[in-house]
Amino acid sequence: MDLNDLAPRNGEWLRGDGSDADIVISSRVRLARNLADFPFCSRADEAQRRDIENKLRTSIGDVHGDQSLIFFDVGRLDDLDRQFLVERQLISRELASGQGSRSVAIAPREDVSLMVNEEDHLRLQVLHSGYSVRQCWETVNKLDDLVEERVTFAFSEEFGYLTACPTNVGTGMRASVMLHLPALSMTKQIDRVFRALQKIQLAVRGLYGEGSQASGDFYQISNNITLGKTEDAIISNIEVVVPTIVNYERTARRSLIKENKQTLHDRVSRAYGILQAAQTISSEETMALLSSVRMGVNLNLIDDVRIDLINDLFIHTQPAHLQKLEGRPLEGEDRNIARASYLRKRLSEIHRTKPPTDSQAN
Amino acid sequence: MKQKCQVCGERAVIHITQIEEEGAASQLHFCYRHAQDYLKESDNPSSSPASGSSEEEGVPETSVACPVCGMTFAKFRETGRLGCPNDYEIFRTELKPLLENIHGNLRHVGKVPKRLPIDARRQTELIKLRQEIQQAVAIEDYERAALLRDQIDSLEKEEKRPSE
Ligand SMILES: [Zn+2]
Ligand SMILES: [Zn+2]
């Protein structure tokens, strides 16, 4: 399989179903692990990094049962391909921008990604559509067990799984849920939510992780603490919080409908109109408008668009995806023109009864 | 898109979402040293930042290097990354307050691997040998590198034996 085959499709996590999928986009759990008999990546030279890769590659090749994993040598991919994998949430920015031998093994459905030689020797990630963080943990835990039958991980009884960065030591686990919170953002109640989250030691980040702005009103909520709590307790903490935030968002949407239906309907319809008609459009504006349209679809203010198409467009209008889909490099204004034209094409297709090339059906 | 420590400009490794009383959330970025300073300050608002230095006296910074990977604690502060599993042992005194700050806990209670390292010394020995190969290759002493490679192979074979 080639990366270009992935471009027109979509990962499992963007399917747009699963429970509370109108607000909870996706759930993810990742585990950080290191081989016990190698230095951490920062102290390993290229020969050692290759040894680590070989050792892990033979150990993880068949852990995913009948779905065989696809390996990518990230060090050999060009910038566009690396950016493409970041946009799909299959590799971290750190792996993309790293140095030396490093790779990723991806399940064809894109729900599993195993990164080798990132900050730690192995990062196991399971990513699902909707609100399914416990299911992600169960799946990644099984994968971890299988890998563990073949290699010995660095572990101490006192500090747990030993990681290159002390912020991950212990369980090595980061569990996160991605939420779409346009009404809370619009009504400026989002700060209150953040404040509540901080009290219970959860972190909030944007769509593409640390430091990135919450573009498109997407917020990732994840645990800060990895030492001194069980995996189950970490998941439970998130399970307590997510339904509360989902309810806040629903309440905010309801009161917007009740008090400002015309204004809201106008905002959503204008957003939809611009996306269907613009001749040039930036990534930021696209994200903001798609966010409004997404909420509009969920509130039945727009009835001719399916939510999975909108989910699709969030990713397909990102720079690397756009260039892959267009099959040529695009810079600056050319990219904005191509983005607008892509949006017009995809949004006009829905008015035909039968889209001729519906490659999105998965 | 690497963030820099807002105090000294080093690579930031701790990111804190600060919530103002009335305002929005703001992101703070620190290296380890300044994250520690920051957390100390916010835990104890009465102490001025300048008085913070006296508290450091209790834990003199070691200049010890990890015998397995060569890492020093100063180097860790600079990069935010440890060098090998043994560093958690070697720098235990310095790491404990840091772990306490980050996690509020010092003891793992989560998953335990089914296969524990049979002999931790053998694991560190392997890392040490691998580091020595790295050095031997760097000075083009391939004879020594080959010798070390044999030692690693035989240690790895022992490791694979289920139990003895
Ligand atoms: Zn600093
Ligand atoms: Zn070390």
Short mmCIF file of C-alpha atoms and ligand atoms in Angstrom, two decimals:
data_model
loop_
_atom_site.label_atom_id
_atom_site.label_comp_id
_atom_site.label_asym_id
_atom_site.label_seq_id
_atom_site.Cartn_x
_atom_site.Cartn_y
_atom_site.Cartn_z
CA MET A 1 0.00 0.00 0.00
CA ASP A 2 1.16 3.46 -0.89
CA LEU A 3 0.53 6.67 1.02
CA ASN A 4 -1.23 8.09 -2.01
CA ASP A 5 -3.87 5.37 -1.69
CA LEU A 6 -4.73 6.67 1.75
CA ALA A 7 -5.29 10.27 0.64
CA PRO A 8 -8.81 10.08 -0.79
CA ARG A 9 -9.99 7.82 2.02
CA ASN A 10 -10.45 8.48 5.65
CA GLY A 11 -9.23 6.95 8.87
CA GLU A 12 -11.57 4.97 11.09
CA TRP A 13 -11.46 7.78 13.64
CA LEU A 14 -13.17 10.20 11.25
CA ARG A 15 -16.02 7.88 10.42
CA GLY A 16 -18.32 10.20 12.33
CA ASP A 17 -20.18 7.54 14.24
CA GLY A 18 -19.86 6.04 17.68
CA SER A 19 -21.58 7.38 20.75
CA ASP A 20 -21.90 11.16 21.11
CA ALA A 21 -20.16 11.50 17.74
CA ASP A 22 -21.79 14.89 17.17
CA ILE A 23 -19.49 16.27 19.89
CA VAL A 24 -16.88 13.61 20.59
CA ILE A 25 -14.85 13.26 17.39
CA SER A 26 -12.42 10.60 18.47
CA SER A 27 -10.77 8.85 21.40
CA ARG A 28 -7.16 7.82 21.67
CA VAL A 29 -4.83 6.01 24.04
CA ARG A 30 -1.10 5.81 23.58
CA LEU A 31 1.55 3.96 25.59
CA ALA A 32 5.24 4.86 25.79
CA ARG A 33 7.63 1.91 26.07
CA ASN A 34 11.39 1.40 25.91
CA LEU A 35 13.52 -1.69 25.44
CA ALA A 36 15.33 -2.53 28.68
CA ASP A 37 18.69 -3.22 27.08
CA PHE A 38 19.15 -0.09 24.97
CA PRO A 39 19.83 3.54 25.87
CA PHE A 40 16.90 5.90 25.27
CA CYS A 41 16.71 7.39 21.77
CA SER A 42 18.60 10.60 22.60
CA ARG A 43 21.70 8.58 23.62
CA ALA A 44 21.50 5.99 20.86
CA ASP A 45 23.61 6.39 17.73
CA GLU A 46 22.35 5.50 14.26
CA ALA A 47 23.56 1.88 14.47
CA GLN A 48 21.69 1.41 17.74
CA ARG A 49 18.58 3.05 16.38
CA ARG A 50 18.64 0.55 13.53
CA ASP A 51 19.07 -2.32 16.01
CA ILE A 52 16.08 -1.01 17.96
CA GLU A 53 14.04 -0.79 14.77
CA ASN A 54 14.93 -4.31 13.67
CA LYS A 55 14.20 -5.74 17.07
CA LEU A 56 10.85 -4.00 17.34
CA ARG A 57 9.88 -4.59 13.76
CA THR A 58 10.11 -8.35 14.17
CA SER A 59 8.22 -8.10 17.47
CA ILE A 60 5.32 -5.95 16.32
CA GLY A 61 4.89 -7.24 12.75
CA ASP A 62 2.03 -9.61 13.51
CA VAL A 63 0.57 -8.31 16.77
CA HIS A 64 -2.46 -6.96 15.02
CA GLY A 65 -3.94 -10.35 14.17
CA ASP A 66 -5.31 -10.77 10.67
CA GLN A 67 -4.93 -7.07 9.85
CA SER A 68 -1.27 -6.94 8.91
CA LEU A 69 0.50 -3.68 9.64
CA ILE A 70 2.01 -1.44 6.97
CA PHE A 71 5.49 -0.14 7.73
CA PHE A 72 6.76 3.27 6.70
CA ASP A 73 10.37 4.29 7.03
CA VAL A 74 9.67 7.84 8.22
CA GLY A 75 13.30 8.93 7.87
CA ARG A 76 13.08 8.24 4.13
CA LEU A 77 9.72 9.87 3.46
CA ASP A 78 9.74 13.37 2.02
CA ASP A 79 8.40 16.35 3.95
CA LEU A 80 5.01 16.20 2.28
CA ASP A 81 4.44 12.54 3.19
CA ARG A 82 5.49 13.15 6.78
CA GLN A 83 3.17 16.14 7.07
CA PHE A 84 0.43 14.01 5.52
CA LEU A 85 0.80 11.38 8.27
CA VAL A 86 0.73 14.10 10.93
CA GLU A 87 -2.49 15.52 9.51
CA ARG A 88 -4.05 12.07 9.70
CA GLN A 89 -2.94 11.77 13.34
CA LEU A 90 -0.92 8.66 12.49
CA ILE A 91 2.42 10.06 13.59
CA SER A 92 3.40 12.82 16.00
CA ARG A 93 5.07 16.05 14.98
CA GLU A 94 8.06 14.85 16.95
CA LEU A 95 8.43 11.71 14.83
CA ALA A 96 7.91 13.76 11.65
CA SER A 97 10.58 16.30 12.48
CA GLY A 98 13.01 13.91 14.19
CA GLN A 99 16.42 12.73 13.08
CA GLY A 100 17.82 9.34 12.16
CA SER A 101 16.21 5.94 11.75
CA ARG A 102 12.56 6.01 12.72
CA SER A 103 9.41 4.37 11.47
CA VAL A 104 5.73 3.76 11.93
CA ALA A 105 3.56 0.67 11.53
CA ILE A 106 -0.04 1.44 10.65
CA ALA A 107 -3.10 -0.79 10.54
CA PRO A 108 -4.97 -0.52 7.20
CA ARG A 109 -8.02 0.89 9.00
CA GLU A 110 -5.71 3.50 10.57
CA ASP A 111 -6.96 2.73 14.06
CA VAL A 112 -3.57 1.48 15.22
CA SER A 113 -0.23 3.20 14.82
CA LEU A 114 3.03 2.02 16.34
CA MET A 115 5.84 4.58 16.25
CA VAL A 116 9.42 3.41 16.57
CA ASN A 117 12.27 5.69 17.69
CA GLU A 118 10.18 8.68 18.53
CA GLU A 119 11.00 10.15 21.94
CA ASP A 120 10.70 6.60 23.28
CA HIS A 121 11.62 3.39 21.48
CA LEU A 122 7.99 2.44 21.00
CA ARG A 123 4.78 4.41 21.11
CA LEU A 124 1.62 2.33 20.71
CA GLN A 125 -1.45 4.29 19.71
CA VAL A 126 -5.05 3.22 19.26
CA LEU A 127 -7.47 5.74 17.82
CA HIS A 128 -11.24 5.30 17.42
CA SER A 129 -14.16 7.32 16.21
CA GLY A 130 -16.51 8.74 18.85
CA TYR A 131 -16.43 8.32 22.57
CA SER A 132 -14.60 5.05 23.13
CA VAL A 133 -11.59 5.78 25.29
CA ARG A 134 -11.95 2.64 27.39
CA GLN A 135 -12.17 0.48 24.29
CA CYS A 136 -8.99 2.15 23.03
CA TRP A 137 -7.26 1.29 26.29
CA GLU A 138 -8.38 -2.33 26.11
CA THR A 139 -7.11 -2.67 22.55
CA VAL A 140 -3.77 -0.98 23.19
CA ASN A 141 -3.31 -2.99 26.38
CA LYS A 142 -3.67 -6.23 24.40
CA LEU A 143 -1.20 -5.03 21.78
CA ASP A 144 1.21 -4.12 24.57
CA ASP A 145 0.83 -7.61 26.09
CA LEU A 146 1.63 -9.20 22.75
CA VAL A 147 4.74 -7.10 22.19
CA GLU A 148 5.78 -7.78 25.76
CA GLU A 149 5.83 -11.51 25.10
CA ARG A 150 8.73 -10.91 22.74
CA VAL A 151 10.77 -8.08 24.22
CA THR A 152 11.67 -6.87 27.70
CA PHE A 153 10.61 -3.31 28.46
CA ALA A 154 12.44 -0.97 30.84
CA PHE A 155 10.43 -1.13 34.04
CA SER A 156 11.07 -0.53 37.72
CA GLU A 157 8.71 -1.57 40.48
CA GLU A 158 8.99 1.88 41.99
CA PHE A 159 8.61 4.13 38.94
CA GLY A 160 6.82 1.78 36.53
CA TYR A 161 7.55 1.94 32.80
CA LEU A 162 10.70 4.02 32.39
CA THR A 163 10.46 6.71 29.72
CA ALA A 164 12.89 9.21 28.20
CA CYS A 165 10.90 12.08 29.65
CA PRO A 166 9.81 11.94 33.32
CA THR A 167 6.43 13.42 32.38
CA ASN A 168 5.46 10.00 30.93
CA VAL A 169 6.96 7.66 33.52
CA GLY A 170 4.73 5.16 35.35
CA THR A 171 1.95 3.98 33.10
CA GLY A 172 3.48 5.71 30.06
CA MET A 173 -0.13 6.33 29.13
CA ARG A 174 -1.76 9.34 27.53
CA ALA A 175 -5.49 8.96 27.07
CA SER A 176 -7.27 11.67 25.15
CA VAL A 177 -10.61 12.57 23.73
CA MET A 178 -11.14 15.08 20.94
CA LEU A 179 -14.20 17.25 21.34
CA HIS A 180 -15.91 19.66 19.00
CA LEU A 181 -17.13 22.56 21.15
CA PRO A 182 -18.35 25.37 18.87
CA ALA A 183 -21.21 26.53 21.09
CA LEU A 184 -19.05 26.74 24.20
CA SER A 185 -16.46 28.70 22.22
CA MET A 186 -19.07 30.96 20.67
CA THR A 187 -20.68 31.76 24.00
CA LYS A 188 -17.27 32.20 25.67
CA GLN A 189 -18.00 29.58 28.29
CA ILE A 190 -15.01 27.52 27.30
CA ASP A 191 -12.73 29.13 29.91
CA ARG A 192 -14.94 27.85 32.66
CA VAL A 193 -14.58 24.36 31.28
CA PHE A 194 -10.79 24.69 31.14
CA ARG A 195 -10.70 25.88 34.71
CA ALA A 196 -12.69 22.88 35.88
CA LEU A 197 -10.44 20.54 33.92
CA GLN A 198 -7.28 21.95 35.38
CA LYS A 199 -8.52 21.25 38.88
CA ILE A 200 -8.73 17.57 38.09
CA GLN A 201 -5.36 17.50 36.35
CA LEU A 202 -6.43 17.16 32.76
CA ALA A 203 -4.77 19.08 29.95
CA VAL A 204 -6.45 20.82 27.02
CA ARG A 205 -4.81 21.09 23.63
CA GLY A 206 -5.78 21.90 20.06
CA LEU A 207 -6.37 19.51 17.17
CA TYR A 208 -2.71 18.85 16.46
CA GLY A 209 -1.45 18.68 20.01
CA GLU A 210 0.73 20.83 22.15
CA GLY A 211 0.98 24.48 21.32
CA SER A 212 -1.44 24.39 18.42
CA GLN A 213 -4.43 26.68 18.66
CA ALA A 214 -7.84 25.19 19.05
CA SER A 215 -8.65 25.69 15.39
CA GLY A 216 -12.04 24.56 14.20
CA ASP A 217 -13.17 24.59 17.87
CA PHE A 218 -11.57 21.17 18.39
CA TYR A 219 -10.21 20.49 21.85
CA GLN A 220 -8.19 17.51 22.98
CA ILE A 221 -8.55 16.58 26.61
CA SER A 222 -5.95 14.30 28.11
CA ASN A 223 -4.45 13.18 31.40
CA ASN A 224 -1.43 15.03 32.79
CA ILE A 225 -0.47 12.47 35.38
CA THR A 226 1.07 9.12 34.51
CA LEU A 227 2.69 8.13 37.81
CA GLY A 228 0.80 6.99 40.91
CA LYS A 229 -2.53 6.28 39.22
CA THR A 230 -3.69 3.07 37.61
CA GLU A 231 -4.58 3.04 33.93
CA ASP A 232 -8.14 2.36 34.98
CA ALA A 233 -8.20 5.41 37.26
CA ILE A 234 -6.83 7.61 34.49
CA ILE A 235 -9.52 6.41 32.07
CA SER A 236 -12.23 6.79 34.73
CA ASN A 237 -11.17 10.35 35.38
CA ILE A 238 -11.70 11.15 31.71
CA GLU A 239 -14.97 9.22 31.69
CA VAL A 240 -16.25 11.38 34.50
CA VAL A 241 -15.38 14.58 32.70
CA VAL A 242 -16.33 13.98 29.08
CA PRO A 243 -20.08 13.48 29.59
CA THR A 244 -20.14 16.65 31.67
CA ILE A 245 -18.50 18.69 28.92
CA VAL A 246 -20.75 17.08 26.30
CA ASN A 247 -23.73 18.18 28.36
CA TYR A 248 -22.41 21.72 28.69
CA GLU A 249 -21.99 21.88 24.93
CA ARG A 250 -25.51 20.50 24.36
CA THR A 251 -26.96 23.00 26.79
CA ALA A 252 -25.10 25.86 25.13
CA ARG A 253 -26.40 24.73 21.72
CA ARG A 254 -29.95 24.46 23.01
CA SER A 255 -29.91 27.92 24.48
CA LEU A 256 -28.43 29.34 21.27
CA ILE A 257 -31.31 27.77 19.35
CA LYS A 258 -33.86 28.96 21.86
CA GLU A 259 -32.65 32.52 22.22
CA ASN A 260 -30.91 33.30 18.93
CA LYS A 261 -32.17 30.85 16.38
CA GLN A 262 -32.21 33.39 13.53
CA THR A 263 -28.70 34.63 14.27
CA LEU A 264 -27.38 31.12 14.58
CA HIS A 265 -29.13 29.93 11.42
CA ASP A 266 -27.77 32.95 9.57
CA ARG A 267 -24.22 32.29 10.77
CA VAL A 268 -24.35 28.64 9.82
CA SER A 269 -25.91 29.34 6.40
CA ARG A 270 -23.39 32.06 5.59
CA ALA A 271 -20.56 29.72 6.53
CA TYR A 272 -22.02 27.06 4.25
CA GLY A 273 -22.50 29.62 1.49
CA ILE A 274 -18.91 30.84 1.63
CA LEU A 275 -17.54 27.29 1.55
CA GLN A 276 -19.64 26.55 -1.56
CA ALA A 277 -18.71 29.75 -3.37
CA ALA A 278 -15.28 31.00 -2.28
CA GLN A 279 -12.59 31.28 -4.97
CA THR A 280 -9.69 31.42 -2.51
CA ILE A 281 -9.66 30.47 1.14
CA SER A 282 -7.09 29.99 3.91
CA SER A 283 -6.83 26.92 6.08
CA GLU A 284 -7.85 28.89 9.16
CA GLU A 285 -10.98 30.32 7.60
CA THR A 286 -11.91 26.89 6.27
CA MET A 287 -11.61 25.36 9.73
CA ALA A 288 -13.70 28.10 11.32
CA LEU A 289 -16.45 27.86 8.68
CA LEU A 290 -16.50 24.06 8.67
CA SER A 291 -16.90 24.22 12.44
CA SER A 292 -20.06 26.33 12.06
CA VAL A 293 -21.41 24.07 9.33
CA ARG A 294 -20.69 20.98 11.40
CA MET A 295 -22.72 22.37 14.27
CA GLY A 296 -25.44 23.42 11.82
CA VAL A 297 -25.72 19.87 10.48
CA ASN A 298 -25.93 18.48 14.00
CA LEU A 299 -28.68 20.96 14.85
CA ASN A 300 -30.61 20.21 11.64
CA LEU A 301 -30.15 23.77 10.41
CA ILE A 302 -28.53 22.32 7.29
CA ASP A 303 -30.11 19.15 6.00
CA ASP A 304 -28.34 18.24 2.77
CA VAL A 305 -24.84 17.49 4.09
CA ARG A 306 -23.71 14.40 5.92
CA ILE A 307 -21.51 14.80 8.95
CA ASP A 308 -18.87 12.40 7.62
CA LEU A 309 -18.37 14.65 4.60
CA ILE A 310 -17.68 17.60 6.89
CA ASN A 311 -15.30 15.49 9.00
CA ASP A 312 -13.59 14.55 5.77
CA LEU A 313 -13.18 18.14 4.66
CA PHE A 314 -11.49 19.16 7.91
CA ILE A 315 -8.63 16.81 7.07
CA HIS A 316 -8.66 16.92 3.27
CA THR A 317 -8.26 20.71 3.20
CA GLN A 318 -5.08 20.55 5.31
CA PRO A 319 -1.97 21.53 3.30
CA ALA A 320 -0.40 18.10 2.75
CA HIS A 321 -3.71 16.38 1.98
CA LEU A 322 -4.65 19.03 -0.51
CA GLN A 323 -1.34 18.63 -2.33
CA LYS A 324 -1.68 14.84 -2.38
CA LEU A 325 -5.24 15.01 -3.69
CA GLU A 326 -4.29 17.55 -6.35
CA GLY A 327 -1.18 15.60 -7.17
CA ARG A 328 1.11 18.61 -7.27
CA PRO A 329 3.00 20.92 -4.90
CA LEU A 330 1.02 24.01 -3.96
CA GLU A 331 2.37 27.08 -2.21
CA GLY A 332 0.72 30.14 -0.69
CA GLU A 333 -2.04 31.64 -2.79
CA ASP A 334 -2.12 28.69 -5.21
CA ARG A 335 -2.91 26.48 -2.27
CA ASN A 336 -5.77 28.73 -1.14
CA ILE A 337 -7.22 28.73 -4.65
CA ALA A 338 -6.93 24.93 -4.86
CA ARG A 339 -8.55 24.59 -1.43
CA ALA A 340 -11.52 26.72 -2.47
CA SER A 341 -11.95 24.78 -5.68
CA TYR A 342 -11.74 21.46 -3.83
CA LEU A 343 -14.40 22.61 -1.36
CA ARG A 344 -16.72 23.74 -4.17
CA LYS A 345 -16.31 20.41 -5.92
CA ARG A 346 -16.95 18.26 -2.85
CA LEU A 347 -19.91 20.34 -1.69
CA SER A 348 -21.55 20.37 -5.13
CA GLU A 349 -21.22 16.58 -5.45
CA ILE A 350 -23.78 16.10 -2.69
CA HIS A 351 -26.51 17.56 -4.85
CA ARG A 352 -26.09 14.87 -7.46
CA THR A 353 -28.12 11.82 -6.69
CA LYS A 354 -25.25 9.44 -7.21
CA PRO A 355 -21.69 10.68 -6.85
CA PRO A 356 -19.73 9.08 -9.73
CA THR A 357 -16.55 8.42 -7.77
CA ASP A 358 -17.55 7.84 -4.21
CA SER A 359 -14.25 6.65 -2.84
CA GLN A 360 -15.25 7.84 0.60
CA ALA A 361 -17.43 4.83 1.20
CA ASN A 362 -15.57 3.03 3.93
CA MET B 1 7.02 24.33 15.98
CA LYS B 2 9.16 23.73 19.08
CA GLN B 3 8.24 25.94 22.01
CA LYS B 4 10.93 27.76 23.92
CA CYS B 5 11.16 28.32 27.65
CA GLN B 6 9.74 31.76 28.28
CA VAL B 7 12.37 32.50 30.93
CA CYS B 8 15.62 31.40 29.32
CA GLY B 9 14.76 30.46 25.73
CA GLU B 10 15.91 26.86 26.08
CA ARG B 11 13.72 24.17 24.60
CA ALA B 12 10.51 24.01 26.63
CA VAL B 13 9.55 20.62 27.99
CA ILE B 14 6.74 21.54 30.36
CA HIS B 15 3.60 23.18 29.06
CA ILE B 16 1.16 24.58 31.55
CA THR B 17 -2.31 25.83 30.78
CA GLN B 18 -2.79 28.73 33.14
CA ILE B 19 -6.31 29.89 33.86
CA GLU B 20 -6.63 33.53 34.83
CA GLU B 21 -9.30 34.51 37.35
CA GLU B 22 -11.57 36.10 34.77
CA GLY B 23 -9.67 35.82 31.54
CA ALA B 24 -8.92 33.14 29.00
CA ALA B 25 -6.57 30.23 29.28
CA SER B 26 -2.96 31.06 28.52
CA GLN B 27 -0.17 28.66 27.68
CA LEU B 28 3.08 28.76 29.65
CA HIS B 29 6.21 27.03 28.40
CA PHE B 30 9.22 26.17 30.51
CA CYS B 31 12.40 24.15 30.55
CA TYR B 32 12.68 21.83 33.57
CA ARG B 33 14.62 24.26 35.70
CA HIS B 34 12.15 27.09 35.24
CA ALA B 35 9.12 24.85 35.46
CA GLN B 36 10.35 23.81 38.88
CA ASP B 37 10.84 27.44 39.85
CA TYR B 38 7.43 28.32 38.55
CA LEU B 39 5.67 25.48 40.35
CA LYS B 40 7.47 26.29 43.58
CA GLU B 41 6.33 29.89 43.34
CA SER B 42 2.74 29.07 42.62
CA ASP B 43 2.61 26.50 45.41
CA ASN B 44 3.82 29.07 47.85
CA PRO B 45 2.78 32.53 46.70
CA SER B 46 4.34 34.33 49.66
CA SER B 47 7.91 33.47 48.73
CA SER B 48 9.39 35.84 46.21
CA PRO B 49 11.17 34.30 43.24
CA ALA B 50 14.49 35.68 44.45
CA SER B 51 14.32 33.80 47.73
CA GLY B 52 13.88 30.55 45.86
CA SER B 53 17.57 29.92 45.49
CA SER B 54 18.14 29.21 49.18
CA GLU B 55 15.80 26.21 49.01
CA GLU B 56 18.08 24.61 46.45
CA GLU B 57 20.81 24.10 49.03
CA GLY B 58 19.15 20.99 50.38
CA VAL B 59 19.72 19.12 47.13
CA PRO B 60 23.21 19.78 45.82
CA GLU B 61 23.31 19.11 42.12
CA THR B 62 25.42 16.09 41.39
CA SER B 63 28.08 16.20 38.72
CA VAL B 64 27.94 12.42 38.53
CA ALA B 65 27.57 10.92 35.08
CA CYS B 66 25.52 7.77 34.54
CA PRO B 67 28.06 4.94 34.27
CA VAL B 68 25.85 3.21 31.72
CA CYS B 69 25.07 5.95 29.20
CA GLY B 70 27.21 8.91 30.29
CA MET B 71 24.25 11.21 30.97
CA THR B 72 24.64 13.99 33.55
CA PHE B 73 21.84 15.74 35.35
CA ALA B 74 22.95 19.09 33.93
CA LYS B 75 22.61 17.65 30.44
CA PHE B 76 19.17 16.32 31.31
CA ARG B 77 18.11 19.79 32.44
CA GLU B 78 19.25 21.18 29.15
CA THR B 79 17.50 18.64 26.93
CA GLY B 80 14.65 17.40 29.11
CA ARG B 81 15.42 13.81 28.10
CA LEU B 82 17.07 11.08 30.13
CA GLY B 83 19.71 8.84 28.59
CA CYS B 84 18.85 5.33 29.77
CA PRO B 85 16.68 3.45 32.28
CA ASN B 86 19.54 3.48 34.79
CA ASP B 87 19.26 7.29 35.05
CA TYR B 88 16.18 6.88 37.22
CA GLU B 89 18.47 5.13 39.73
CA ILE B 90 21.51 7.39 39.40
CA PHE B 91 19.58 10.67 39.58
CA ARG B 92 16.89 9.45 41.94
CA THR B 93 17.51 12.24 44.50
CA GLU B 94 17.26 14.97 41.89
CA LEU B 95 14.36 13.38 40.03
CA LYS B 96 12.11 12.79 43.03
CA PRO B 97 11.10 16.43 43.64
CA LEU B 98 10.58 16.78 39.91
CA LEU B 99 8.31 13.72 39.73
CA GLU B 100 6.45 14.93 42.79
CA ASN B 101 5.81 18.26 41.04
CA ILE B 102 4.66 16.71 37.80
CA HIS B 103 2.63 13.78 39.09
CA GLY B 104 1.97 14.49 42.77
CA ASN B 105 2.98 10.89 43.31
CA LEU B 106 6.20 8.93 43.51
CA ARG B 107 5.14 5.33 43.20
CA HIS B 108 3.83 3.38 40.23
CA VAL B 109 0.57 1.54 40.87
CA GLY B 110 -0.43 0.68 37.30
CA LYS B 111 0.24 -2.20 34.94
CA VAL B 112 3.14 -4.52 35.64
CA PRO B 113 4.65 -6.35 32.68
CA LYS B 114 4.23 -10.11 32.73
CA ARG B 115 7.87 -10.44 31.85
CA LEU B 116 9.95 -8.42 34.29
CA PRO B 117 13.59 -7.86 33.48
CA ILE B 118 15.06 -11.14 34.75
CA ASP B 119 18.25 -9.52 35.80
CA ALA B 120 18.43 -5.73 35.72
CA ARG B 121 22.22 -5.86 35.87
CA ARG B 122 22.34 -7.80 32.64
CA GLN B 123 20.17 -5.17 30.95
CA THR B 124 22.41 -2.31 32.06
CA GLU B 125 25.46 -4.35 31.09
CA LEU B 126 23.99 -4.64 27.61
CA ILE B 127 23.41 -0.91 27.35
CA LYS B 128 26.96 -0.27 28.55
CA LEU B 129 28.40 -2.65 25.96
CA ARG B 130 26.34 -1.01 23.24
CA GLN B 131 27.66 2.41 24.25
CA GLU B 132 31.21 1.01 24.17
CA ILE B 133 30.68 -0.28 20.64
CA GLN B 134 29.52 3.19 19.68
CA GLN B 135 32.81 4.61 20.99
CA ALA B 136 34.93 1.85 19.45
CA VAL B 137 33.37 2.46 16.04
CA ALA B 138 33.90 6.21 16.43
CA ILE B 139 37.67 5.70 16.80
CA GLU B 140 37.59 2.98 14.11
CA ASP B 141 38.67 0.24 16.52
CA TYR B 142 36.69 -2.42 14.66
CA GLU B 143 38.49 -5.30 16.33
CA ARG B 144 37.24 -4.18 19.70
CA ALA B 145 33.78 -3.48 18.27
CA ALA B 146 33.59 -7.06 16.98
CA LEU B 147 34.63 -8.37 20.38
CA LEU B 148 31.96 -6.30 22.10
CA ARG B 149 29.39 -7.48 19.56
CA ASP B 150 30.16 -11.12 20.52
CA GLN B 151 29.72 -10.29 24.19
CA ILE B 152 26.36 -8.66 23.45
CA ASP B 153 25.21 -11.65 21.42
CA SER B 154 25.99 -14.11 24.20
CA LEU B 155 24.29 -11.90 26.83
CA GLU B 156 21.23 -11.62 24.59
CA LYS B 157 21.08 -15.39 24.25
CA GLU B 158 21.09 -15.77 28.03
CA GLU B 159 18.34 -13.20 28.19
CA LYS B 160 16.18 -15.28 25.87
CA ARG B 161 16.44 -18.42 28.02
CA PRO B 162 13.13 -18.52 29.86
CA SER B 163 14.45 -19.28 33.33
CA GLU B 164 17.48 -20.68 34.99
ZN ZN C 1 14.23 28.02 31.19
ZN ZN C 2 22.11 6.41 31.85
#
